[in-house]
Amino acid sequence: MEFPENSSGPNHLIPKWNISPVSVNYEPQESTETDPLLPKDGFGGSRLRRSLEEKQSGGADVPPETVLSLVLQILVPFLLAGLGTVFAGLLLDVVQSWDVFQEITELLILLPAVLGMKGNLEMTLASRLSTALQASILGLLASLMAIVLGWIADGRIPFNHLVLLCSTGLWTAFVASLLQGIIMVGVILGSKRIGINPDNVATPMAASFGDLITLALLACFSQWFYSFIELYSYALYLLDLILLCLMPLWIVMASKHPASRLLLRTGWEPIVTAMVISSIGGLILDKTVSDPNLAGIILYAPVINGIGGNLVSIQASRISTNLHLNFSPNEVPEDQKKCCQHPCGTFFGSGPNQKSAKVLLLMVIPGQLVFLYLIHLIKGAHTMPSVLFTFAFLSASLIQVFFLLCIADCMVHCLWRRGKDPDSYSIPYLTALGDLLGTALLSLAFLLLWCSGDSGGV
């Protein structure tokens, strides 16, 4: 700092600073799959980046969560998510008697794949456009998958059914992704403001609205399209053409954001594979519902599938965050060096992942009991489900969540070891496996109940 030698006037005491020019590089940096996708001042990106910097510089670690705080944070979102699945099951029980569901049974094959579209919904407009684009394409692919599976099962499918399925899947996925994106953004921002862990809240809270919204949209679009498919089929072609013509515009807009550009380039493998897995579960559901003796499964399938998917998504998010905070990409804990460990290692231990796995597994039985009672209360039943039915339903739920938590522990660490983002890759796989396992186990439970002569709930 220098003062001028010959100064006069009121400014003679103002110092003169010698400031060297600073070179600033404004070129965007290339993103990687393990980079957080939220913007700099959002919860995920800045928190994870600051935590990594603190870890590398020897800073403070994240304080451990107690079992009580973990339960309190998960309990309310878990109950809200379960409430959403209960109403989704009740709604599905009502709409299955509609003419469109009676005539076009392939809608039940399409249902799990469309309900499973809960990808990573980001904070920016570009990312939401990329998610809407992926959801639209995935909805179309899910419709084609339902058509193929329906054709394999029945040997034929009329052309008007094909058109209706494609239109319903395309528009349901597009509108649902936009609405769920808005909900997810609100939940994450609210979690940040309150000061709780979004991993415990965001997924089940969004899912509690997501299943109900998606199912309602699927029912409304299918009934709407069915009402004028015979006389105004050209309207369906026009609506689909409008949506397809907008896709190139979304690609251009989404490609301008580095994170969404990465999502467009690498995010297809998990969601397409998950769609195929969910469609197989939908085929099982379609064949089970077609049997009059097992038709009651339609009321409980969204509950068991939704709860299992929500619980395992919480665990996958927690493991992924723990890896982001404490390990570099391709680096895993010593006990995870093997590709898959013994199932006991998922639940027994002193680590935060084992603690949350035990809490989530123990929440299955009391949670499902509450939801079973709520279903029968809303349905106006005068008696509770039989003991045998309750035991069969709880057993199916417990087995489903046990296997999902074990698979999540193995899958998330394997993906991190390969340099993949576990949040983007594992959750679609796990929720799809939850649909497949839940539907298969519930179908088996209903079949055993019917063979034993127990009709309490079937």
Protein backbone atom coordinates (compact mmCIF):
# COMPACT_ATOMS: atom_id res chain seq x y z
CA MET A 1 0.00 0.00 0.00
CA GLU A 2 1.36 3.46 -0.97
CA PHE A 3 0.35 7.04 -0.16
CA PRO A 4 0.84 9.71 -2.87
CA GLU A 5 3.62 12.20 -2.09
CA ASN A 6 2.01 15.39 -3.40
CA SER A 7 -1.66 15.16 -2.54
CA SER A 8 -4.12 17.92 -1.95
CA GLY A 9 -7.83 18.11 -1.30
CA PRO A 10 -10.01 15.75 0.71
CA ASN A 11 -8.71 12.63 -1.00
CA HIS A 12 -5.08 13.02 0.04
CA LEU A 13 -5.51 10.55 2.92
CA ILE A 14 -7.07 7.79 0.77
CA PRO A 15 -4.55 4.98 0.28
CA LYS A 16 -3.64 3.80 -3.19
CA TRP A 17 -3.62 0.01 -3.54
CA ASN A 18 -1.32 -1.77 -5.95
CA ILE A 19 -3.48 -4.72 -7.03
CA SER A 20 -1.97 -7.33 -9.28
CA PRO A 21 -4.31 -8.72 -11.93
CA VAL A 22 -5.86 -12.08 -11.18
CA SER A 23 -6.34 -14.62 -13.89
CA VAL A 24 -9.76 -16.22 -13.61
CA ASN A 25 -10.65 -19.30 -15.58
CA TYR A 26 -14.35 -19.44 -16.34
CA GLU A 27 -14.21 -22.60 -18.43
CA PRO A 28 -16.65 -25.19 -17.07
CA GLN A 29 -15.13 -28.23 -15.46
CA GLU A 30 -16.07 -31.66 -16.64
CA SER A 31 -18.24 -33.53 -14.17
CA THR A 32 -17.69 -37.10 -13.11
CA GLU A 33 -20.25 -39.68 -12.07
CA THR A 34 -19.28 -39.48 -8.41
CA ASP A 35 -19.64 -35.70 -8.25
CA PRO A 36 -22.77 -34.48 -6.40
CA LEU A 37 -25.39 -33.21 -8.82
CA LEU A 38 -26.90 -30.50 -6.64
CA PRO A 39 -25.76 -26.89 -7.20
CA LYS A 40 -23.02 -25.31 -5.15
CA ASP A 41 -25.18 -23.86 -2.41
CA GLY A 42 -27.62 -26.81 -2.25
CA PHE A 43 -27.46 -29.38 0.49
CA GLY A 44 -25.84 -32.25 -1.34
CA GLY A 45 -23.11 -30.62 -3.41
CA SER A 46 -21.68 -28.10 -0.99
CA ARG A 47 -22.06 -30.30 2.09
CA LEU A 48 -20.37 -33.25 0.46
CA ARG A 49 -17.62 -31.17 -1.07
CA ARG A 50 -16.92 -29.33 2.19
CA SER A 51 -16.93 -32.60 4.10
CA LEU A 52 -14.42 -34.15 1.72
CA GLU A 53 -12.19 -31.11 2.03
CA GLU A 54 -12.43 -31.24 5.82
CA LYS A 55 -11.59 -34.94 5.82
CA GLN A 56 -8.57 -34.43 3.58
CA SER A 57 -7.34 -31.51 5.72
CA GLY A 58 -7.96 -33.32 9.00
CA GLY A 59 -11.12 -31.37 9.85
CA ALA A 60 -14.03 -32.39 11.99
CA ASP A 61 -15.99 -35.51 11.15
CA VAL A 62 -19.73 -35.73 10.85
CA PRO A 63 -21.22 -36.39 14.30
CA PRO A 64 -22.65 -39.93 14.62
CA GLU A 65 -26.41 -40.42 14.77
CA THR A 66 -27.96 -42.14 17.75
CA VAL A 67 -30.54 -44.89 17.31
CA LEU A 68 -33.20 -42.60 18.78
CA SER A 69 -32.46 -39.73 16.39
CA LEU A 70 -32.37 -42.19 13.49
CA VAL A 71 -35.77 -43.64 14.39
CA LEU A 72 -37.32 -40.21 14.94
CA GLN A 73 -36.07 -38.91 11.60
CA ILE A 74 -37.22 -41.98 9.66
CA LEU A 75 -40.49 -42.70 11.48
CA VAL A 76 -42.65 -39.80 10.28
CA PRO A 77 -41.56 -39.99 6.61
CA PHE A 78 -41.93 -43.79 6.79
CA LEU A 79 -45.50 -43.51 8.05
CA LEU A 80 -46.32 -40.85 5.46
CA ALA A 81 -44.84 -43.01 2.72
CA GLY A 82 -46.86 -45.98 3.96
CA LEU A 83 -49.98 -43.86 4.03
CA GLY A 84 -49.35 -42.96 0.39
CA THR A 85 -48.97 -46.62 -0.57
CA VAL A 86 -52.14 -47.54 1.34
CA PHE A 87 -54.16 -44.98 -0.59
CA ALA A 88 -52.45 -46.11 -3.80
CA GLY A 89 -53.60 -49.66 -3.11
CA LEU A 90 -57.14 -48.50 -2.33
CA LEU A 91 -57.20 -46.44 -5.52
CA LEU A 92 -55.91 -49.37 -7.55
CA ASP A 93 -58.57 -51.60 -5.99
CA VAL A 94 -61.21 -49.15 -7.24
CA VAL A 95 -59.86 -48.50 -10.74
CA GLN A 96 -59.26 -52.19 -11.54
CA SER A 97 -63.01 -52.48 -12.10
CA TRP A 98 -62.98 -49.75 -14.75
CA ASP A 99 -63.63 -50.87 -18.30
CA VAL A 100 -60.17 -49.89 -19.49
CA PHE A 101 -58.46 -52.07 -16.88
CA GLN A 102 -60.85 -54.94 -17.53
CA GLU A 103 -60.29 -54.89 -21.29
CA ILE A 104 -56.62 -53.86 -21.45
CA THR A 105 -55.06 -55.97 -18.72
CA GLU A 106 -51.56 -55.07 -19.93
CA LEU A 107 -51.96 -51.85 -17.91
CA LEU A 108 -51.15 -53.95 -14.82
CA ILE A 109 -47.88 -55.01 -16.45
CA LEU A 110 -47.13 -51.36 -17.17
CA LEU A 111 -48.01 -50.24 -13.64
CA PRO A 112 -44.89 -51.31 -11.64
CA ALA A 113 -42.50 -49.93 -14.26
CA VAL A 114 -44.24 -46.54 -14.25
CA LEU A 115 -44.48 -46.45 -10.45
CA GLY A 116 -40.78 -47.25 -10.24
CA MET A 117 -39.72 -44.10 -12.08
CA LYS A 118 -38.21 -42.33 -9.08
CA GLY A 119 -34.84 -41.28 -10.43
CA ASN A 120 -32.54 -38.56 -9.18
CA LEU A 121 -34.47 -35.30 -9.42
CA GLU A 122 -32.17 -32.29 -9.28
CA MET A 123 -32.41 -28.63 -8.36
CA THR A 124 -31.94 -26.96 -11.73
CA LEU A 125 -34.32 -26.51 -14.63
CA ALA A 126 -31.89 -28.24 -16.97
CA SER A 127 -31.74 -31.30 -14.75
CA ARG A 128 -35.51 -31.45 -14.42
CA LEU A 129 -35.76 -31.34 -18.21
CA SER A 130 -33.31 -34.21 -18.49
CA THR A 131 -35.33 -36.18 -15.94
CA ALA A 132 -38.56 -35.46 -17.81
CA LEU A 133 -36.87 -36.55 -21.03
CA GLN A 134 -35.65 -39.79 -19.49
CA ALA A 135 -39.03 -40.44 -17.91
CA SER A 136 -40.86 -39.90 -21.21
CA ILE A 137 -38.58 -42.26 -23.09
CA LEU A 138 -38.73 -44.77 -20.26
CA GLY A 139 -42.53 -44.57 -20.20
CA LEU A 140 -42.59 -45.37 -23.90
CA LEU A 141 -40.15 -48.26 -23.44
CA ALA A 142 -42.18 -49.57 -20.49
CA SER A 143 -45.30 -49.52 -22.66
CA LEU A 144 -43.52 -51.46 -25.39
CA MET A 145 -42.26 -53.93 -22.78
CA ALA A 146 -45.80 -54.40 -21.45
CA ILE A 147 -47.00 -54.98 -25.00
CA VAL A 148 -44.34 -57.62 -25.64
CA LEU A 149 -44.99 -59.42 -22.34
CA GLY A 150 -48.75 -59.24 -22.89
CA TRP A 151 -48.34 -60.63 -26.40
CA ILE A 152 -46.14 -63.47 -25.11
CA ALA A 153 -48.67 -64.30 -22.38
CA ASP A 154 -51.87 -64.01 -24.46
CA GLY A 155 -50.57 -64.60 -27.98
CA ARG A 156 -52.19 -61.45 -29.40
CA ILE A 157 -52.76 -57.77 -28.74
CA PRO A 158 -55.09 -55.48 -30.73
CA PHE A 159 -53.63 -52.39 -32.37
CA ASN A 160 -55.83 -49.98 -30.40
CA HIS A 161 -54.54 -51.51 -27.15
CA LEU A 162 -51.01 -50.88 -28.39
CA VAL A 163 -51.76 -47.22 -29.12
CA LEU A 164 -53.46 -46.68 -25.78
CA LEU A 165 -50.65 -48.31 -23.80
CA CYS A 166 -47.97 -46.21 -25.54
CA SER A 167 -49.91 -42.98 -25.06
CA THR A 168 -50.70 -43.73 -21.42
CA GLY A 169 -47.13 -44.69 -20.55
CA LEU A 170 -45.64 -41.68 -22.33
CA TRP A 171 -47.89 -39.03 -20.80
CA THR A 172 -48.05 -40.58 -17.32
CA ALA A 173 -44.27 -40.74 -17.07
CA PHE A 174 -43.81 -37.19 -18.36
CA VAL A 175 -46.33 -35.48 -16.07
CA ALA A 176 -45.43 -37.61 -13.04
CA SER A 177 -41.71 -36.83 -13.38
CA LEU A 178 -42.39 -33.10 -13.42
CA LEU A 179 -44.66 -33.23 -10.38
CA GLN A 180 -42.31 -35.50 -8.44
CA GLY A 181 -39.40 -33.22 -9.32
CA ILE A 182 -41.17 -30.28 -7.72
CA ILE A 183 -41.98 -32.37 -4.63
CA MET A 184 -38.39 -33.63 -4.29
CA VAL A 185 -36.96 -30.11 -4.55
CA GLY A 186 -39.33 -28.90 -1.84
CA VAL A 187 -38.53 -31.82 0.46
CA ILE A 188 -34.74 -31.36 0.13
CA LEU A 189 -34.94 -27.61 0.72
CA GLY A 190 -37.26 -28.14 3.67
CA SER A 191 -34.91 -30.76 5.15
CA LYS A 192 -31.99 -28.38 4.80
CA ARG A 193 -33.92 -25.56 6.48
CA ILE A 194 -35.04 -27.76 9.40
CA GLY A 195 -31.56 -29.24 9.78
CA ILE A 196 -32.27 -32.96 9.35
CA ASN A 197 -30.61 -35.52 7.12
CA PRO A 198 -32.33 -35.61 3.69
CA ASP A 199 -31.22 -39.24 3.24
CA ASN A 200 -33.71 -40.19 5.97
CA VAL A 201 -36.52 -37.99 4.67
CA ALA A 202 -36.36 -37.15 0.97
CA THR A 203 -36.89 -40.58 -0.58
CA PRO A 204 -39.87 -41.76 1.54
CA MET A 205 -41.51 -38.33 1.57
CA ALA A 206 -41.33 -38.03 -2.22
CA ALA A 207 -42.42 -41.64 -2.60
CA SER A 208 -45.46 -41.10 -0.38
CA PHE A 209 -46.76 -38.65 -2.95
CA GLY A 210 -45.11 -40.27 -5.97
CA ASP A 211 -46.95 -43.60 -6.00
CA LEU A 212 -50.33 -42.00 -5.45
CA ILE A 213 -49.76 -39.28 -8.04
CA THR A 214 -48.40 -41.69 -10.64
CA LEU A 215 -51.22 -44.19 -10.14
CA ALA A 216 -53.86 -41.45 -10.31
CA LEU A 217 -52.32 -40.10 -13.52
CA LEU A 218 -52.13 -43.59 -15.03
CA ALA A 219 -55.78 -44.24 -14.24
CA CYS A 220 -56.95 -40.85 -15.52
CA PHE A 221 -54.92 -40.88 -18.73
CA SER A 222 -55.87 -44.47 -19.56
CA GLN A 223 -59.59 -43.85 -18.95
CA TRP A 224 -59.45 -40.57 -20.86
CA PHE A 225 -57.68 -42.08 -23.85
CA TYR A 226 -59.94 -45.15 -23.74
CA SER A 227 -63.05 -42.94 -23.90
CA PHE A 228 -62.24 -41.60 -27.35
CA ILE A 229 -59.84 -44.12 -28.87
CA GLU A 230 -62.50 -45.55 -31.19
CA LEU A 231 -63.84 -42.25 -32.56
CA TYR A 232 -60.92 -39.85 -32.12
CA SER A 233 -57.85 -42.03 -32.35
CA TYR A 234 -56.09 -39.31 -34.35
CA ALA A 235 -56.06 -37.19 -31.16
CA LEU A 236 -53.79 -39.74 -29.50
CA TYR A 237 -51.37 -39.62 -32.41
CA LEU A 238 -51.35 -35.81 -32.21
CA LEU A 239 -50.71 -35.75 -28.45
CA ASP A 240 -47.88 -38.26 -28.73
CA LEU A 241 -46.37 -36.38 -31.67
CA ILE A 242 -46.33 -33.13 -29.69
CA LEU A 243 -44.45 -34.77 -26.84
CA LEU A 244 -41.99 -36.51 -29.15
CA CYS A 245 -41.29 -33.28 -31.04
CA LEU A 246 -40.43 -31.50 -27.79
CA MET A 247 -37.74 -34.04 -26.91
CA PRO A 248 -34.97 -32.56 -29.13
CA LEU A 249 -35.58 -29.17 -27.50
CA TRP A 250 -35.23 -30.71 -24.03
CA ILE A 251 -32.01 -32.43 -25.08
CA VAL A 252 -30.51 -29.11 -26.22
CA MET A 253 -31.55 -27.28 -23.04
CA ALA A 254 -30.47 -30.07 -20.68
CA SER A 255 -27.10 -30.45 -22.43
CA LYS A 256 -26.12 -26.91 -21.42
CA HIS A 257 -25.81 -27.97 -17.75
CA PRO A 258 -22.75 -30.18 -16.96
CA ALA A 259 -24.54 -32.36 -14.39
CA SER A 260 -27.61 -33.01 -16.52
CA ARG A 261 -25.40 -33.56 -19.57
CA LEU A 262 -23.65 -36.29 -17.61
CA LEU A 263 -27.03 -37.67 -16.53
CA LEU A 264 -28.20 -37.83 -20.14
CA ARG A 265 -25.04 -39.60 -21.20
CA THR A 266 -24.69 -42.17 -18.41
CA GLY A 267 -28.06 -42.49 -16.68
CA TRP A 268 -29.79 -44.90 -19.05
CA GLU A 269 -28.38 -48.26 -18.01
CA PRO A 270 -29.90 -48.47 -14.50
CA ILE A 271 -33.34 -47.09 -15.32
CA VAL A 272 -33.84 -49.22 -18.44
CA THR A 273 -32.70 -52.37 -16.63
CA ALA A 274 -34.91 -51.49 -13.67
CA MET A 275 -37.85 -51.00 -16.04
CA VAL A 276 -37.38 -54.54 -17.41
CA ILE A 277 -37.21 -56.00 -13.88
CA SER A 278 -40.33 -54.10 -12.76
CA SER A 279 -42.20 -55.22 -15.88
CA ILE A 280 -41.56 -58.85 -14.97
CA GLY A 281 -43.07 -58.12 -11.57
CA GLY A 282 -46.01 -56.53 -13.37
CA LEU A 283 -46.51 -59.69 -15.41
CA ILE A 284 -46.67 -61.71 -12.19
CA LEU A 285 -49.21 -59.24 -10.79
CA ASP A 286 -51.30 -59.41 -13.98
CA LYS A 287 -51.42 -63.20 -13.92
CA THR A 288 -52.22 -63.31 -10.19
CA VAL A 289 -55.04 -60.77 -10.43
CA SER A 290 -56.56 -62.66 -13.37
CA ASP A 291 -57.32 -65.52 -10.96
CA PRO A 292 -60.57 -64.64 -9.14
CA ASN A 293 -59.38 -66.52 -6.05
CA LEU A 294 -56.31 -64.28 -5.76
CA ALA A 295 -57.71 -60.96 -6.97
CA GLY A 296 -57.40 -59.39 -3.51
CA ILE A 297 -53.64 -59.08 -4.01
CA ILE A 298 -54.19 -55.83 -5.92
CA LEU A 299 -55.01 -54.06 -2.65
CA TYR A 300 -51.78 -55.03 -0.89
CA ALA A 301 -49.23 -55.07 -3.73
CA PRO A 302 -48.54 -51.27 -3.70
CA VAL A 303 -48.07 -51.41 0.09
CA ILE A 304 -45.50 -54.19 0.20
CA ASN A 305 -43.67 -52.94 -2.89
CA GLY A 306 -43.69 -49.29 -1.84
CA ILE A 307 -42.57 -49.90 1.75
CA GLY A 308 -39.78 -52.26 0.69
CA GLY A 309 -38.55 -49.84 -1.96
CA ASN A 310 -38.66 -46.87 0.42
CA LEU A 311 -36.72 -48.62 3.19
CA VAL A 312 -33.99 -49.92 0.93
CA SER A 313 -33.70 -46.51 -0.78
CA ILE A 314 -33.01 -44.92 2.61
CA GLN A 315 -30.27 -47.45 3.30
CA ALA A 316 -28.71 -47.05 -0.16
CA SER A 317 -28.68 -43.26 0.22
CA ARG A 318 -27.08 -43.48 3.66
CA ILE A 319 -24.35 -45.88 2.52
CA SER A 320 -23.67 -43.69 -0.53
CA THR A 321 -23.38 -40.54 1.59
CA ASN A 322 -21.05 -42.32 4.01
CA LEU A 323 -18.80 -43.30 1.10
CA HIS A 324 -18.82 -39.74 -0.27
CA LEU A 325 -17.86 -38.35 3.11
CA ASN A 326 -15.16 -40.80 4.12
CA PHE A 327 -13.70 -42.46 1.03
CA SER A 328 -12.37 -41.44 -2.35
CA PRO A 329 -13.90 -42.96 -5.50
CA ASN A 330 -12.83 -46.59 -6.04
CA GLU A 331 -11.89 -46.82 -2.34
CA VAL A 332 -14.05 -48.94 0.00
CA PRO A 333 -13.80 -50.02 3.66
CA GLU A 334 -11.63 -53.02 4.50
CA ASP A 335 -14.62 -55.23 5.28
CA GLN A 336 -16.05 -54.49 1.83
CA LYS A 337 -13.03 -55.53 -0.21
CA LYS A 338 -14.89 -58.65 -1.31
CA CYS A 339 -17.65 -58.14 -3.85
CA CYS A 340 -20.31 -59.54 -1.50
CA GLN A 341 -20.10 -60.26 2.21
CA HIS A 342 -22.06 -62.54 4.51
CA PRO A 343 -25.62 -61.29 5.22
CA CYS A 344 -24.77 -61.10 8.94
CA GLY A 345 -22.25 -58.37 8.13
CA THR A 346 -25.11 -56.19 6.88
CA PHE A 347 -26.86 -56.15 10.26
CA PHE A 348 -24.29 -57.02 12.94
CA GLY A 349 -21.54 -54.54 13.71
CA SER A 350 -20.90 -51.15 15.25
CA GLY A 351 -20.84 -49.12 12.04
CA PRO A 352 -23.53 -46.60 11.05
CA ASN A 353 -24.67 -48.75 8.12
CA GLN A 354 -25.29 -51.80 10.35
CA LYS A 355 -27.15 -49.62 12.84
CA SER A 356 -29.48 -48.20 10.19
CA ALA A 357 -30.01 -51.64 8.61
CA LYS A 358 -31.21 -53.05 11.94
CA VAL A 359 -33.50 -50.07 12.53
CA LEU A 360 -35.02 -50.32 9.06
CA LEU A 361 -35.58 -54.08 9.31
CA LEU A 362 -37.20 -53.75 12.74
CA MET A 363 -39.58 -51.10 11.42
CA VAL A 364 -41.15 -53.54 8.94
CA ILE A 365 -43.41 -55.50 11.30
CA PRO A 366 -44.95 -52.63 13.34
CA GLY A 367 -45.24 -50.48 10.22
CA GLN A 368 -46.98 -53.13 8.16
CA LEU A 369 -49.32 -53.93 11.06
CA VAL A 370 -50.38 -50.28 11.12
CA PHE A 371 -50.94 -50.25 7.37
CA LEU A 372 -52.90 -53.53 7.42
CA TYR A 373 -55.18 -52.16 10.13
CA LEU A 374 -55.58 -48.89 8.22
CA ILE A 375 -56.56 -50.71 5.02
CA HIS A 376 -59.28 -52.69 6.77
CA LEU A 377 -60.46 -49.62 8.68
CA ILE A 378 -60.85 -47.59 5.47
CA LYS A 379 -62.45 -50.54 3.65
CA GLY A 380 -65.06 -50.72 6.41
CA ALA A 381 -64.30 -54.31 7.35
CA HIS A 382 -65.96 -55.44 10.58
CA THR A 383 -63.22 -57.93 11.46
CA MET A 384 -59.45 -57.78 11.41
CA PRO A 385 -57.45 -59.94 8.97
CA SER A 386 -57.02 -63.51 10.12
CA VAL A 387 -53.93 -64.47 12.09
CA LEU A 388 -52.73 -66.68 9.23
CA PHE A 389 -53.13 -63.90 6.67
CA THR A 390 -51.35 -61.39 8.91
CA PHE A 391 -48.50 -63.84 9.48
CA ALA A 392 -48.17 -64.56 5.74
CA PHE A 393 -48.18 -60.86 4.80
CA LEU A 394 -45.65 -59.90 7.48
CA SER A 395 -43.40 -62.82 6.55
CA ALA A 396 -43.40 -61.79 2.89
CA SER A 397 -42.57 -58.18 3.86
CA LEU A 398 -39.80 -59.20 6.24
CA ILE A 399 -38.16 -61.56 3.74
CA GLN A 400 -38.37 -58.92 1.02
CA VAL A 401 -36.74 -56.15 3.10
CA PHE A 402 -34.08 -58.52 4.50
CA PHE A 403 -32.88 -59.50 1.03
CA LEU A 404 -33.11 -55.92 -0.26
CA LEU A 405 -30.93 -54.57 2.55
CA CYS A 406 -28.33 -57.29 1.94
CA ILE A 407 -28.34 -56.58 -1.80
CA ALA A 408 -28.08 -52.83 -1.17
CA ASP A 409 -25.02 -53.28 1.05
CA CYS A 410 -23.29 -55.30 -1.65
CA MET A 411 -24.46 -53.26 -4.65
CA VAL A 412 -23.64 -49.76 -3.36
CA HIS A 413 -20.08 -50.70 -2.40
CA CYS A 414 -19.52 -52.55 -5.69
CA LEU A 415 -20.72 -49.52 -7.67
CA TRP A 416 -18.49 -47.17 -5.66
CA ARG A 417 -15.53 -49.49 -6.24
CA ARG A 418 -16.19 -49.25 -9.99
CA GLY A 419 -16.34 -45.43 -9.86
CA LYS A 420 -20.12 -45.24 -10.39
CA ASP A 421 -22.43 -42.91 -8.46
CA PRO A 422 -24.39 -45.26 -6.14
CA ASP A 423 -27.34 -42.88 -5.81
CA SER A 424 -27.90 -42.80 -9.56
CA TYR A 425 -27.30 -46.50 -10.17
CA SER A 426 -28.37 -48.46 -7.10
CA ILE A 427 -31.77 -46.97 -6.26
CA PRO A 428 -33.44 -47.82 -9.62
CA TYR A 429 -32.13 -51.40 -9.38
CA LEU A 430 -33.16 -51.80 -5.75
CA THR A 431 -36.68 -50.41 -6.13
CA ALA A 432 -37.22 -52.61 -9.20
CA LEU A 433 -35.99 -55.66 -7.28
CA GLY A 434 -38.33 -54.60 -4.47
CA ASP A 435 -41.27 -54.67 -6.89
CA LEU A 436 -40.27 -58.07 -8.24
CA LEU A 437 -39.58 -59.66 -4.85
CA GLY A 438 -42.61 -58.08 -3.20
CA THR A 439 -45.03 -59.15 -5.93
CA ALA A 440 -43.59 -62.67 -6.15
CA LEU A 441 -43.59 -63.23 -2.37
CA LEU A 442 -47.07 -61.75 -1.95
CA SER A 443 -48.42 -63.91 -4.79
CA LEU A 444 -46.89 -66.97 -3.14
CA ALA A 445 -48.42 -65.98 0.21
CA PHE A 446 -51.88 -65.56 -1.33
CA LEU A 447 -51.56 -68.87 -3.16
CA LEU A 448 -50.64 -70.67 0.07
CA LEU A 449 -53.53 -68.97 1.89
CA TRP A 450 -55.97 -70.02 -0.80
CA CYS A 451 -54.67 -73.60 -0.74
CA SER A 452 -55.06 -73.68 3.05
CA GLY A 453 -58.65 -72.45 2.79
CA ASP A 454 -57.99 -69.16 4.59
CA SER A 455 -60.01 -66.30 3.07
CA GLY A 456 -59.28 -63.66 5.70
CA GLY A 457 -58.00 -60.89 3.49
CA VAL A 458 -57.71 -62.82 0.24
